[in-house]
Amino acid sequence: MSRHEPFVSVVTPVYNGETYLQECIESVLAQTYTNWDYTIVNNCSTDRTLEIAQRYSSREPRIRIHNNETFVRVNENHNISFRQIAPQSEYCKVVAADDWLFPECIEKMVDLAEKHPSVAIVGAYGLYGQPSTGVAWTGLPYPSTVVAGGREACRLRLLEGLYVFGTPTSVLYRSDIVRSRHAFFNESNFHADSEACFEFLGDRDFGFVHQILYELVKYGSKFLSGDELKHRTKEHLRDYYRSLGERIYTWPGREFWSFHRGKLAEVGYPLSVPRLALAAMSYALDISLNPKSTAEAVIRRLRRILSGRSR
């Protein structure tokens, strides 16, 4: 990070989130980036949500609690949360109560945004499933860390069905766009977070942090047992090579392969040509031996494309 560390307001809108809230808060406290405040917006929870939040706010001055006087719908609670951001904040980071952040999440996102002042929203990969077994919001061309005008990211969504905006937890907003209107999210639209991305990326840029395996290698030994880390690394590398094997047949160019070769080497796993070849052959074999599943995959992709065009 540069010497100037802009202030970040982190917010968590929550209703009855006792099951995951502690893990969520701990992930914010574990951030390598430290110049932040954190507001938990309790939406009249009837479980132990408030108790858990109070326990943390009593010992961490950067954490405060806002209690809604009456219960509100999800998007309205998000807007209440957005209105809690500090006047001096330059960035706003939402963390859903049932989500968590990798330790370097805020640092990496802010660093990208600071290097590119034209970026209004920064996205990133996410993990999904219980336990987390898949990578979500992939598809942005490598090494696209900044998409000019945000138009290309929107076009990818509309033309190809690729959705890289993710959820509020997976993005970082510049506070100026959050403050630009009283209700940042359209409360009548269930997909208000997507709508906000389309609205604000018409004339500003979209940034993206490509990082999953790096976090697993760097922090896995801290949070996982030896066997767990070995198993998860094996799974991620398997999925990684499976994805690369598919790209052999479209050959995206030298820049793509240079990017991945460098990233794998960076985390201690140099690109294996035999493994890449095996993944490519496995992909081709799957297509030839499973035409029905291949056709179904094509149909699903077409449906996503058609859905994207109609949005």
PDB file of C-alpha atoms in Angstrom:
ATOM      1  CA  MET A   1       0.000   0.000   0.000  1.00  0.00           C
ATOM      2  CA  SER A   2       1.042   3.595  -0.498  1.00  0.00           C
ATOM      3  CA  ARG A   3       1.680   5.857   2.486  1.00  0.00           C
ATOM      4  CA  HIS A   4      -1.780   7.346   2.032  1.00  0.00           C
ATOM      5  CA  GLU A   5      -4.290   4.841   3.342  1.00  0.00           C
ATOM      6  CA  PRO A   6      -7.796   6.094   2.536  1.00  0.00           C
ATOM      7  CA  PHE A   7     -10.499   5.574   5.113  1.00  0.00           C
ATOM      8  CA  VAL A   8     -12.839   2.649   4.458  1.00  0.00           C
ATOM      9  CA  SER A   9     -16.300   2.244   5.974  1.00  0.00           C
ATOM     10  CA  VAL A  10     -17.323  -1.387   6.348  1.00  0.00           C
ATOM     11  CA  VAL A  11     -21.012  -2.186   6.882  1.00  0.00           C
ATOM     12  CA  THR A  12     -22.950  -5.357   7.676  1.00  0.00           C
ATOM     13  CA  PRO A  13     -26.741  -5.288   7.407  1.00  0.00           C
ATOM     14  CA  VAL A  14     -28.050  -8.206   9.440  1.00  0.00           C
ATOM     15  CA  TYR A  15     -31.267  -9.889  10.553  1.00  0.00           C
ATOM     16  CA  ASN A  16     -31.098 -12.975  12.776  1.00  0.00           C
ATOM     17  CA  GLY A  17     -27.510 -13.699  11.810  1.00  0.00           C
ATOM     18  CA  GLU A  18     -26.229 -15.323  14.997  1.00  0.00           C
ATOM     19  CA  THR A  19     -25.029 -18.466  13.187  1.00  0.00           C
ATOM     20  CA  TYR A  20     -22.374 -16.731  11.085  1.00  0.00           C
ATOM     21  CA  LEU A  21     -22.027 -13.204  12.458  1.00  0.00           C
ATOM     22  CA  GLN A  22     -19.064 -13.956  14.702  1.00  0.00           C
ATOM     23  CA  GLU A  23     -17.063 -15.407  11.801  1.00  0.00           C
ATOM     24  CA  CYS A  24     -18.033 -12.387   9.689  1.00  0.00           C
ATOM     25  CA  ILE A  25     -16.830  -9.897  12.324  1.00  0.00           C
ATOM     26  CA  GLU A  26     -13.631 -11.833  12.955  1.00  0.00           C
ATOM     27  CA  SER A  27     -12.801 -11.682   9.247  1.00  0.00           C
ATOM     28  CA  VAL A  28     -13.097  -7.875   9.327  1.00  0.00           C
ATOM     29  CA  LEU A  29     -10.896  -7.673  12.414  1.00  0.00           C
ATOM     30  CA  ALA A  30      -8.313  -9.887  10.667  1.00  0.00           C
ATOM     31  CA  GLN A  31      -7.885  -7.491   7.731  1.00  0.00           C
ATOM     32  CA  THR A  32      -4.313  -6.504   6.900  1.00  0.00           C
ATOM     33  CA  TYR A  33      -5.731  -3.066   6.076  1.00  0.00           C
ATOM     34  CA  THR A  34      -6.436  -1.203   9.323  1.00  0.00           C
ATOM     35  CA  ASN A  35      -7.789   2.260   8.431  1.00  0.00           C
ATOM     36  CA  TRP A  36     -11.493   1.482   8.702  1.00  0.00           C
ATOM     37  CA  ASP A  37     -14.612   1.729  10.812  1.00  0.00           C
ATOM     38  CA  TYR A  38     -17.281  -0.944  10.938  1.00  0.00           C
ATOM     39  CA  THR A  39     -21.023  -0.514  11.416  1.00  0.00           C
ATOM     40  CA  ILE A  40     -23.312  -3.466  12.067  1.00  0.00           C
ATOM     41  CA  VAL A  41     -26.902  -2.583  11.229  1.00  0.00           C
ATOM     42  CA  ASN A  42     -29.236  -4.779  13.285  1.00  0.00           C
ATOM     43  CA  ASN A  43     -32.633  -5.120  11.613  1.00  0.00           C
ATOM     44  CA  CYS A  44     -34.706  -5.941  14.734  1.00  0.00           C
ATOM     45  CA  SER A  45     -33.169  -9.398  15.123  1.00  0.00           C
ATOM     46  CA  THR A  46     -34.900 -11.790  17.521  1.00  0.00           C
ATOM     47  CA  ASP A  47     -31.917 -14.099  18.080  1.00  0.00           C
ATOM     48  CA  ARG A  48     -28.475 -13.417  19.634  1.00  0.00           C
ATOM     49  CA  THR A  49     -27.339 -11.102  16.813  1.00  0.00           C
ATOM     50  CA  LEU A  50     -27.358  -7.945  18.949  1.00  0.00           C
ATOM     51  CA  GLU A  51     -25.616  -9.690  21.838  1.00  0.00           C
ATOM     52  CA  ILE A  52     -22.805 -10.889  19.564  1.00  0.00           C
ATOM     53  CA  ALA A  53     -22.401  -7.453  17.969  1.00  0.00           C
ATOM     54  CA  GLN A  54     -22.320  -5.741  21.358  1.00  0.00           C
ATOM     55  CA  ARG A  55     -19.645  -8.100  22.614  1.00  0.00           C
ATOM     56  CA  TYR A  56     -17.333  -7.014  19.821  1.00  0.00           C
ATOM     57  CA  SER A  57     -18.217  -3.306  19.869  1.00  0.00           C
ATOM     58  CA  SER A  58     -17.494  -3.149  23.608  1.00  0.00           C
ATOM     59  CA  ARG A  59     -13.872  -4.065  23.063  1.00  0.00           C
ATOM     60  CA  GLU A  60     -13.166  -2.623  19.587  1.00  0.00           C
ATOM     61  CA  PRO A  61     -13.756   1.152  19.222  1.00  0.00           C
ATOM     62  CA  ARG A  62     -13.863   0.924  15.419  1.00  0.00           C
ATOM     63  CA  ILE A  63     -17.049  -1.157  15.632  1.00  0.00           C
ATOM     64  CA  ARG A  64     -20.418   0.473  16.236  1.00  0.00           C
ATOM     65  CA  ILE A  65     -24.000  -0.795  16.143  1.00  0.00           C
ATOM     66  CA  HIS A  66     -27.025   0.811  14.543  1.00  0.00           C
ATOM     67  CA  ASN A  67     -30.373  -0.641  15.647  1.00  0.00           C
ATOM     68  CA  ASN A  68     -33.327  -0.125  13.341  1.00  0.00           C
ATOM     69  CA  GLU A  69     -36.453   1.054  15.156  1.00  0.00           C
ATOM     70  CA  THR A  70     -38.656  -1.063  12.922  1.00  0.00           C
ATOM     71  CA  PHE A  71     -38.056  -4.084  10.707  1.00  0.00           C
ATOM     72  CA  VAL A  72     -37.391  -3.259   7.042  1.00  0.00           C
ATOM     73  CA  ARG A  73     -36.866  -5.247   3.849  1.00  0.00           C
ATOM     74  CA  VAL A  74     -33.416  -6.355   2.683  1.00  0.00           C
ATOM     75  CA  ASN A  75     -32.677  -3.561   0.199  1.00  0.00           C
ATOM     76  CA  GLU A  76     -33.940  -0.900   2.572  1.00  0.00           C
ATOM     77  CA  ASN A  77     -31.661  -2.280   5.288  1.00  0.00           C
ATOM     78  CA  HIS A  78     -28.749  -2.065   2.856  1.00  0.00           C
ATOM     79  CA  ASN A  79     -29.591   1.571   2.171  1.00  0.00           C
ATOM     80  CA  ILE A  80     -29.744   2.297   5.897  1.00  0.00           C
ATOM     81  CA  SER A  81     -26.314   0.674   6.139  1.00  0.00           C
ATOM     82  CA  PHE A  82     -24.931   2.793   3.306  1.00  0.00           C
ATOM     83  CA  ARG A  83     -26.116   5.918   5.114  1.00  0.00           C
ATOM     84  CA  GLN A  84     -23.991   4.947   8.128  1.00  0.00           C
ATOM     85  CA  ILE A  85     -20.661   5.314   6.324  1.00  0.00           C
ATOM     86  CA  ALA A  86     -18.287   7.884   7.811  1.00  0.00           C
ATOM     87  CA  PRO A  87     -18.191  11.350   6.193  1.00  0.00           C
ATOM     88  CA  GLN A  88     -14.449  10.995   5.651  1.00  0.00           C
ATOM     89  CA  SER A  89     -14.609   7.525   4.100  1.00  0.00           C
ATOM     90  CA  GLU A  90     -13.336   7.189   0.555  1.00  0.00           C
ATOM     91  CA  TYR A  91     -14.501   3.618   0.097  1.00  0.00           C
ATOM     92  CA  CYS A  92     -17.425   1.503   1.281  1.00  0.00           C
ATOM     93  CA  LYS A  93     -17.221  -2.261   1.798  1.00  0.00           C
ATOM     94  CA  VAL A  94     -20.314  -4.344   2.462  1.00  0.00           C
ATOM     95  CA  VAL A  95     -19.936  -7.701   4.210  1.00  0.00           C
ATOM     96  CA  ALA A  96     -23.085  -9.796   4.476  1.00  0.00           C
ATOM     97  CA  ALA A  97     -23.563 -11.345   7.917  1.00  0.00           C
ATOM     98  CA  ASP A  98     -23.280 -14.879   6.517  1.00  0.00           C
ATOM     99  CA  ASP A  99     -20.122 -14.093   4.514  1.00  0.00           C
ATOM    100  CA  TRP A 100     -16.479 -13.479   5.400  1.00  0.00           C
ATOM    101  CA  LEU A 101     -13.429 -11.811   3.859  1.00  0.00           C
ATOM    102  CA  PHE A 102      -9.935 -13.093   3.188  1.00  0.00           C
ATOM    103  CA  PRO A 103      -7.422 -11.118   5.296  1.00  0.00           C
ATOM    104  CA  GLU A 104      -6.020  -9.143   2.334  1.00  0.00           C
ATOM    105  CA  CYS A 105      -9.388  -8.439   0.709  1.00  0.00           C
ATOM    106  CA  ILE A 106      -9.752  -4.741   1.578  1.00  0.00           C
ATOM    107  CA  GLU A 107      -6.049  -4.028   1.100  1.00  0.00           C
ATOM    108  CA  LYS A 108      -6.000  -5.506  -2.408  1.00  0.00           C
ATOM    109  CA  MET A 109      -9.214  -3.792  -3.472  1.00  0.00           C
ATOM    110  CA  VAL A 110      -8.210  -0.371  -2.157  1.00  0.00           C
ATOM    111  CA  ASP A 111      -4.761  -0.728  -3.691  1.00  0.00           C
ATOM    112  CA  LEU A 112      -6.268  -1.355  -7.119  1.00  0.00           C
ATOM    113  CA  ALA A 113      -8.715   1.539  -6.782  1.00  0.00           C
ATOM    114  CA  GLU A 114      -5.973   3.911  -5.634  1.00  0.00           C
ATOM    115  CA  LYS A 115      -3.833   3.034  -8.633  1.00  0.00           C
ATOM    116  CA  HIS A 116      -6.771   3.671 -10.954  1.00  0.00           C
ATOM    117  CA  PRO A 117      -8.820   6.738  -9.880  1.00  0.00           C
ATOM    118  CA  SER A 118     -11.290   6.154 -12.716  1.00  0.00           C
ATOM    119  CA  VAL A 119     -12.467   2.906 -11.092  1.00  0.00           C
ATOM    120  CA  ALA A 120     -15.822   3.325  -9.328  1.00  0.00           C
ATOM    121  CA  ILE A 121     -16.393  -0.303  -8.301  1.00  0.00           C
ATOM    122  CA  VAL A 122     -13.879  -3.075  -7.612  1.00  0.00           C
ATOM    123  CA  GLY A 123     -14.963  -6.702  -7.828  1.00  0.00           C
ATOM    124  CA  ALA A 124     -13.281  -9.978  -6.909  1.00  0.00           C
ATOM    125  CA  TYR A 125     -13.751 -13.719  -6.987  1.00  0.00           C
ATOM    126  CA  GLY A 126     -15.839 -15.372  -4.314  1.00  0.00           C
ATOM    127  CA  LEU A 127     -16.069 -18.860  -2.843  1.00  0.00           C
ATOM    128  CA  TYR A 128     -19.427 -20.585  -2.482  1.00  0.00           C
ATOM    129  CA  GLY A 129     -20.844 -23.732  -0.951  1.00  0.00           C
ATOM    130  CA  GLN A 130     -20.693 -25.328   2.505  1.00  0.00           C
ATOM    131  CA  PRO A 131     -17.839 -25.989   2.752  1.00  0.00           C
ATOM    132  CA  SER A 132     -16.545 -23.516   0.168  1.00  0.00           C
ATOM    133  CA  THR A 133     -15.854 -25.681  -2.860  1.00  0.00           C
ATOM    134  CA  GLY A 134     -16.407 -23.453  -5.891  1.00  0.00           C
ATOM    135  CA  VAL A 135     -15.138 -20.182  -7.322  1.00  0.00           C
ATOM    136  CA  ALA A 136     -17.821 -17.681  -8.292  1.00  0.00           C
ATOM    137  CA  TRP A 137     -17.923 -14.644 -10.584  1.00  0.00           C
ATOM    138  CA  THR A 138     -15.242 -15.833 -12.966  1.00  0.00           C
ATOM    139  CA  GLY A 139     -15.064 -15.069 -16.661  1.00  0.00           C
ATOM    140  CA  LEU A 140     -13.481 -11.635 -16.869  1.00  0.00           C
ATOM    141  CA  PRO A 141     -10.675 -11.839 -19.467  1.00  0.00           C
ATOM    142  CA  TYR A 142      -7.187 -12.072 -18.003  1.00  0.00           C
ATOM    143  CA  PRO A 143      -5.312 -10.058 -16.990  1.00  0.00           C
ATOM    144  CA  SER A 144      -8.198  -7.565 -16.885  1.00  0.00           C
ATOM    145  CA  THR A 145      -7.728  -5.708 -13.625  1.00  0.00           C
ATOM    146  CA  VAL A 146      -9.412  -2.615 -15.049  1.00  0.00           C
ATOM    147  CA  VAL A 147     -12.231  -2.625 -17.594  1.00  0.00           C
ATOM    148  CA  ALA A 148     -12.430   0.733 -19.355  1.00  0.00           C
ATOM    149  CA  GLY A 149     -15.681   2.582 -18.848  1.00  0.00           C
ATOM    150  CA  GLY A 150     -17.084  -0.506 -17.148  1.00  0.00           C
ATOM    151  CA  ARG A 151     -18.815  -1.011 -20.477  1.00  0.00           C
ATOM    152  CA  GLU A 152     -16.978  -4.230 -21.307  1.00  0.00           C
ATOM    153  CA  ALA A 153     -17.964  -5.857 -18.009  1.00  0.00           C
ATOM    154  CA  CYS A 154     -21.588  -4.886 -18.690  1.00  0.00           C
ATOM    155  CA  ARG A 155     -21.332  -6.116 -22.281  1.00  0.00           C
ATOM    156  CA  LEU A 156     -19.939  -9.458 -21.098  1.00  0.00           C
ATOM    157  CA  ARG A 157     -22.979  -9.798 -18.883  1.00  0.00           C
ATOM    158  CA  LEU A 158     -25.462  -8.835 -21.577  1.00  0.00           C
ATOM    159  CA  LEU A 159     -23.872 -10.643 -24.520  1.00  0.00           C
ATOM    160  CA  GLU A 160     -22.354 -13.751 -22.941  1.00  0.00           C
ATOM    161  CA  GLY A 161     -24.162 -14.116 -19.632  1.00  0.00           C
ATOM    162  CA  LEU A 162     -20.912 -13.757 -17.681  1.00  0.00           C
ATOM    163  CA  TYR A 163     -21.639 -12.243 -14.299  1.00  0.00           C
ATOM    164  CA  VAL A 164     -18.567 -10.756 -12.634  1.00  0.00           C
ATOM    165  CA  PHE A 165     -20.227  -8.201 -10.346  1.00  0.00           C
ATOM    166  CA  GLY A 166     -21.011 -10.847  -7.748  1.00  0.00           C
ATOM    167  CA  THR A 167     -22.828  -9.737  -4.596  1.00  0.00           C
ATOM    168  CA  PRO A 168     -22.376  -6.649  -2.394  1.00  0.00           C
ATOM    169  CA  THR A 169     -19.870  -8.651  -0.322  1.00  0.00           C
ATOM    170  CA  SER A 170     -17.675  -9.229  -3.376  1.00  0.00           C
ATOM    171  CA  VAL A 171     -17.317  -5.566  -4.372  1.00  0.00           C
ATOM    172  CA  LEU A 172     -15.838  -2.339  -3.041  1.00  0.00           C
ATOM    173  CA  TYR A 173     -17.640   0.931  -3.827  1.00  0.00           C
ATOM    174  CA  ARG A 174     -16.170   4.396  -3.924  1.00  0.00           C
ATOM    175  CA  SER A 175     -18.007   6.328  -1.247  1.00  0.00           C
ATOM    176  CA  ASP A 176     -18.787   9.191  -3.620  1.00  0.00           C
ATOM    177  CA  ILE A 177     -21.162   7.018  -5.657  1.00  0.00           C
ATOM    178  CA  VAL A 178     -22.771   5.672  -2.480  1.00  0.00           C
ATOM    179  CA  ARG A 179     -23.393   9.239  -1.276  1.00  0.00           C
ATOM    180  CA  SER A 180     -24.622  10.436  -4.672  1.00  0.00           C
ATOM    181  CA  ARG A 181     -28.230   9.580  -3.790  1.00  0.00           C
ATOM    182  CA  HIS A 182     -30.245   8.947  -0.644  1.00  0.00           C
ATOM    183  CA  ALA A 183     -31.115   5.366  -1.601  1.00  0.00           C
ATOM    184  CA  PHE A 184     -28.088   3.812  -3.280  1.00  0.00           C
ATOM    185  CA  PHE A 185     -30.010   0.589  -3.995  1.00  0.00           C
ATOM    186  CA  ASN A 186     -33.334   0.675  -5.809  1.00  0.00           C
ATOM    187  CA  GLU A 187     -35.565  -0.766  -3.089  1.00  0.00           C
ATOM    188  CA  SER A 188     -38.176  -1.967  -5.589  1.00  0.00           C
ATOM    189  CA  ASN A 189     -35.699  -4.137  -7.502  1.00  0.00           C
ATOM    190  CA  PHE A 190     -34.712  -7.517  -6.065  1.00  0.00           C
ATOM    191  CA  HIS A 191     -31.456  -7.301  -8.062  1.00  0.00           C
ATOM    192  CA  ALA A 192     -30.662  -3.777  -6.925  1.00  0.00           C
ATOM    193  CA  ASP A 193     -26.954  -4.507  -6.468  1.00  0.00           C
ATOM    194  CA  SER A 194     -26.656  -5.503 -10.140  1.00  0.00           C
ATOM    195  CA  GLU A 195     -28.654  -2.461 -11.186  1.00  0.00           C
ATOM    196  CA  ALA A 196     -26.265  -0.172  -9.286  1.00  0.00           C
ATOM    197  CA  CYS A 197     -23.296  -1.660 -11.146  1.00  0.00           C
ATOM    198  CA  PHE A 198     -24.944  -1.106 -14.519  1.00  0.00           C
ATOM    199  CA  GLU A 199     -25.892   2.455 -13.602  1.00  0.00           C
ATOM    200  CA  PHE A 200     -22.516   3.609 -12.300  1.00  0.00           C
ATOM    201  CA  LEU A 201     -20.315   1.776 -14.798  1.00  0.00           C
ATOM    202  CA  GLY A 202     -21.709   3.571 -17.823  1.00  0.00           C
ATOM    203  CA  ASP A 203     -19.004   6.229 -17.682  1.00  0.00           C
ATOM    204  CA  ARG A 204     -16.611   4.935 -14.999  1.00  0.00           C
ATOM    205  CA  ASP A 205     -14.294   1.960 -14.811  1.00  0.00           C
ATOM    206  CA  PHE A 206     -14.693  -1.456 -13.196  1.00  0.00           C
ATOM    207  CA  GLY A 207     -11.720  -3.006 -11.389  1.00  0.00           C
ATOM    208  CA  PHE A 208     -11.228  -6.665 -10.590  1.00  0.00           C
ATOM    209  CA  VAL A 209      -8.895  -8.514  -8.217  1.00  0.00           C
ATOM    210  CA  HIS A 210      -7.993 -11.994  -9.520  1.00  0.00           C
ATOM    211  CA  GLN A 211      -7.017 -13.861  -6.379  1.00  0.00           C
ATOM    212  CA  ILE A 212      -8.079 -17.129  -4.738  1.00  0.00           C
ATOM    213  CA  LEU A 213      -5.240 -19.671  -4.731  1.00  0.00           C
ATOM    214  CA  TYR A 214      -2.781 -17.089  -3.403  1.00  0.00           C
ATOM    215  CA  GLU A 215      -4.910 -16.590  -0.287  1.00  0.00           C
ATOM    216  CA  LEU A 216      -5.180 -20.339   0.279  1.00  0.00           C
ATOM    217  CA  VAL A 217      -1.416 -20.800   0.070  1.00  0.00           C
ATOM    218  CA  LYS A 218      -0.578 -17.763   2.223  1.00  0.00           C
ATOM    219  CA  TYR A 219      -3.192 -18.171   4.962  1.00  0.00           C
ATOM    220  CA  GLY A 220      -4.139 -21.845   4.756  1.00  0.00           C
ATOM    221  CA  SER A 221      -1.543 -22.941   7.314  1.00  0.00           C
ATOM    222  CA  LYS A 222      -2.935 -20.393   9.767  1.00  0.00           C
ATOM    223  CA  PHE A 223      -6.569 -21.471   9.603  1.00  0.00           C
ATOM    224  CA  LEU A 224      -6.481 -25.068   8.299  1.00  0.00           C
ATOM    225  CA  SER A 225      -4.922 -28.290   9.506  1.00  0.00           C
ATOM    226  CA  GLY A 226      -2.182 -29.879   7.406  1.00  0.00           C
ATOM    227  CA  ASP A 227      -4.569 -32.397   5.871  1.00  0.00           C
ATOM    228  CA  GLU A 228      -7.242 -29.761   5.239  1.00  0.00           C
ATOM    229  CA  LEU A 229      -4.774 -27.458   3.500  1.00  0.00           C
ATOM    230  CA  LYS A 230      -3.409 -30.286   1.377  1.00  0.00           C
ATOM    231  CA  HIS A 231      -6.930 -31.348   0.381  1.00  0.00           C
ATOM    232  CA  ARG A 232      -8.148 -27.825  -0.455  1.00  0.00           C
ATOM    233  CA  THR A 233      -4.984 -26.994  -2.424  1.00  0.00           C
ATOM    234  CA  LYS A 234      -5.397 -30.203  -4.417  1.00  0.00           C
ATOM    235  CA  GLU A 235      -9.021 -29.300  -5.181  1.00  0.00           C
ATOM    236  CA  HIS A 236      -8.176 -25.744  -6.246  1.00  0.00           C
ATOM    237  CA  LEU A 237      -5.335 -26.883  -8.504  1.00  0.00           C
ATOM    238  CA  ARG A 238      -7.611 -29.528 -10.031  1.00  0.00           C
ATOM    239  CA  ASP A 239     -10.277 -26.916 -10.818  1.00  0.00           C
ATOM    240  CA  TYR A 240      -7.626 -24.445 -11.959  1.00  0.00           C
ATOM    241  CA  TYR A 241      -6.139 -26.865 -14.496  1.00  0.00           C
ATOM    242  CA  ARG A 242      -9.580 -28.002 -15.606  1.00  0.00           C
ATOM    243  CA  SER A 243     -10.388 -24.386 -16.481  1.00  0.00           C
ATOM    244  CA  LEU A 244      -7.035 -23.906 -18.239  1.00  0.00           C
ATOM    245  CA  GLY A 245      -7.517 -27.156 -20.140  1.00  0.00           C
ATOM    246  CA  GLU A 246     -10.764 -25.871 -21.623  1.00  0.00           C
ATOM    247  CA  ARG A 247      -9.058 -22.659 -22.733  1.00  0.00           C
ATOM    248  CA  ILE A 248      -6.545 -24.650 -24.832  1.00  0.00           C
ATOM    249  CA  TYR A 249      -9.262 -25.004 -27.477  1.00  0.00           C
ATOM    250  CA  THR A 250      -9.990 -21.277 -27.665  1.00  0.00           C
ATOM    251  CA  TRP A 251      -6.356 -20.189 -27.253  1.00  0.00           C
ATOM    252  CA  PRO A 252      -6.891 -16.743 -25.676  1.00  0.00           C
ATOM    253  CA  GLY A 253      -3.342 -15.569 -26.460  1.00  0.00           C
ATOM    254  CA  ARG A 254       0.118 -15.311 -24.972  1.00  0.00           C
ATOM    255  CA  GLU A 255      -0.900 -12.644 -22.457  1.00  0.00           C
ATOM    256  CA  PHE A 256      -3.408 -15.033 -20.898  1.00  0.00           C
ATOM    257  CA  TRP A 257      -0.849 -17.826 -20.501  1.00  0.00           C
ATOM    258  CA  SER A 258       1.865 -15.480 -19.246  1.00  0.00           C
ATOM    259  CA  PHE A 259      -0.513 -14.209 -16.588  1.00  0.00           C
ATOM    260  CA  HIS A 260      -1.356 -17.700 -15.320  1.00  0.00           C
ATOM    261  CA  ARG A 261       2.234 -18.941 -15.545  1.00  0.00           C
ATOM    262  CA  GLY A 262       3.324 -15.996 -13.402  1.00  0.00           C
ATOM    263  CA  LYS A 263       0.525 -16.372 -10.858  1.00  0.00           C
ATOM    264  CA  LEU A 264       1.141 -20.090 -10.376  1.00  0.00           C
ATOM    265  CA  ALA A 265       4.871 -19.532  -9.984  1.00  0.00           C
ATOM    266  CA  GLU A 266       4.164 -16.751  -7.479  1.00  0.00           C
ATOM    267  CA  VAL A 267       2.454 -19.197  -5.119  1.00  0.00           C
ATOM    268  CA  GLY A 268       4.990 -21.985  -5.618  1.00  0.00           C
ATOM    269  CA  TYR A 269       3.159 -24.098  -8.194  1.00  0.00           C
ATOM    270  CA  PRO A 270       4.899 -23.616 -11.590  1.00  0.00           C
ATOM    271  CA  LEU A 271       2.705 -24.310 -14.599  1.00  0.00           C
ATOM    272  CA  SER A 272       2.861 -28.033 -15.406  1.00  0.00           C
ATOM    273  CA  VAL A 273       2.665 -28.674 -19.148  1.00  0.00           C
ATOM    274  CA  PRO A 274       1.915 -32.417 -18.706  1.00  0.00           C
ATOM    275  CA  ARG A 275      -0.882 -31.613 -16.268  1.00  0.00           C
ATOM    276  CA  LEU A 276      -2.258 -28.959 -18.605  1.00  0.00           C
ATOM    277  CA  ALA A 277      -2.175 -31.420 -21.518  1.00  0.00           C
ATOM    278  CA  LEU A 278      -3.948 -34.045 -19.405  1.00  0.00           C
ATOM    279  CA  ALA A 279      -6.661 -31.522 -18.447  1.00  0.00           C
ATOM    280  CA  ALA A 280      -7.136 -30.568 -22.109  1.00  0.00           C
ATOM    281  CA  MET A 281      -7.411 -34.220 -23.189  1.00  0.00           C
ATOM    282  CA  SER A 282      -9.820 -34.939 -20.326  1.00  0.00           C
ATOM    283  CA  TYR A 283     -12.015 -32.059 -21.451  1.00  0.00           C
ATOM    284  CA  ALA A 284     -12.029 -33.298 -25.055  1.00  0.00           C
ATOM    285  CA  LEU A 285     -12.751 -36.862 -23.918  1.00  0.00           C
ATOM    286  CA  ASP A 286     -15.638 -35.693 -21.778  1.00  0.00           C
ATOM    287  CA  ILE A 287     -17.172 -33.923 -24.762  1.00  0.00           C
ATOM    288  CA  SER A 288     -16.843 -36.981 -26.994  1.00  0.00           C
ATOM    289  CA  LEU A 289     -18.099 -39.514 -24.428  1.00  0.00           C
ATOM    290  CA  ASN A 290     -20.811 -37.383 -22.860  1.00  0.00           C
ATOM    291  CA  PRO A 291     -22.558 -35.573 -25.729  1.00  0.00           C
ATOM    292  CA  LYS A 292     -25.780 -35.335 -23.728  1.00  0.00           C
ATOM    293  CA  SER A 293     -24.185 -33.493 -20.795  1.00  0.00           C
ATOM    294  CA  THR A 294     -22.216 -31.330 -23.216  1.00  0.00           C
ATOM    295  CA  ALA A 295     -25.428 -30.381 -25.031  1.00  0.00           C
ATOM    296  CA  GLU A 296     -27.098 -29.593 -21.707  1.00  0.00           C
ATOM    297  CA  ALA A 297     -24.166 -27.355 -20.773  1.00  0.00           C
ATOM    298  CA  VAL A 298     -24.508 -25.523 -24.100  1.00  0.00           C
ATOM    299  CA  ILE A 299     -28.225 -25.053 -23.508  1.00  0.00           C
ATOM    300  CA  ARG A 300     -27.579 -23.691 -20.006  1.00  0.00           C
ATOM    301  CA  ARG A 301     -25.066 -21.252 -21.433  1.00  0.00           C
ATOM    302  CA  LEU A 302     -27.520 -20.159 -24.128  1.00  0.00           C
ATOM    303  CA  ARG A 303     -30.154 -19.588 -21.479  1.00  0.00           C
ATOM    304  CA  ARG A 304     -27.724 -17.414 -19.502  1.00  0.00           C
ATOM    305  CA  ILE A 305     -26.944 -15.438 -22.651  1.00  0.00           C
ATOM    306  CA  LEU A 306     -30.621 -14.957 -23.455  1.00  0.00           C
ATOM    307  CA  SER A 307     -31.316 -14.014 -19.837  1.00  0.00           C
ATOM    308  CA  GLY A 308     -28.477 -11.506 -19.957  1.00  0.00           C
ATOM    309  CA  ARG A 309     -29.847  -9.885 -23.105  1.00  0.00           C
ATOM    310  CA  SER A 310     -33.278  -9.506 -21.581  1.00  0.00           C
ATOM    311  CA  ARG A 311     -32.125  -7.864 -18.358  1.00  0.00           C
TER     312      ARG A 311
END
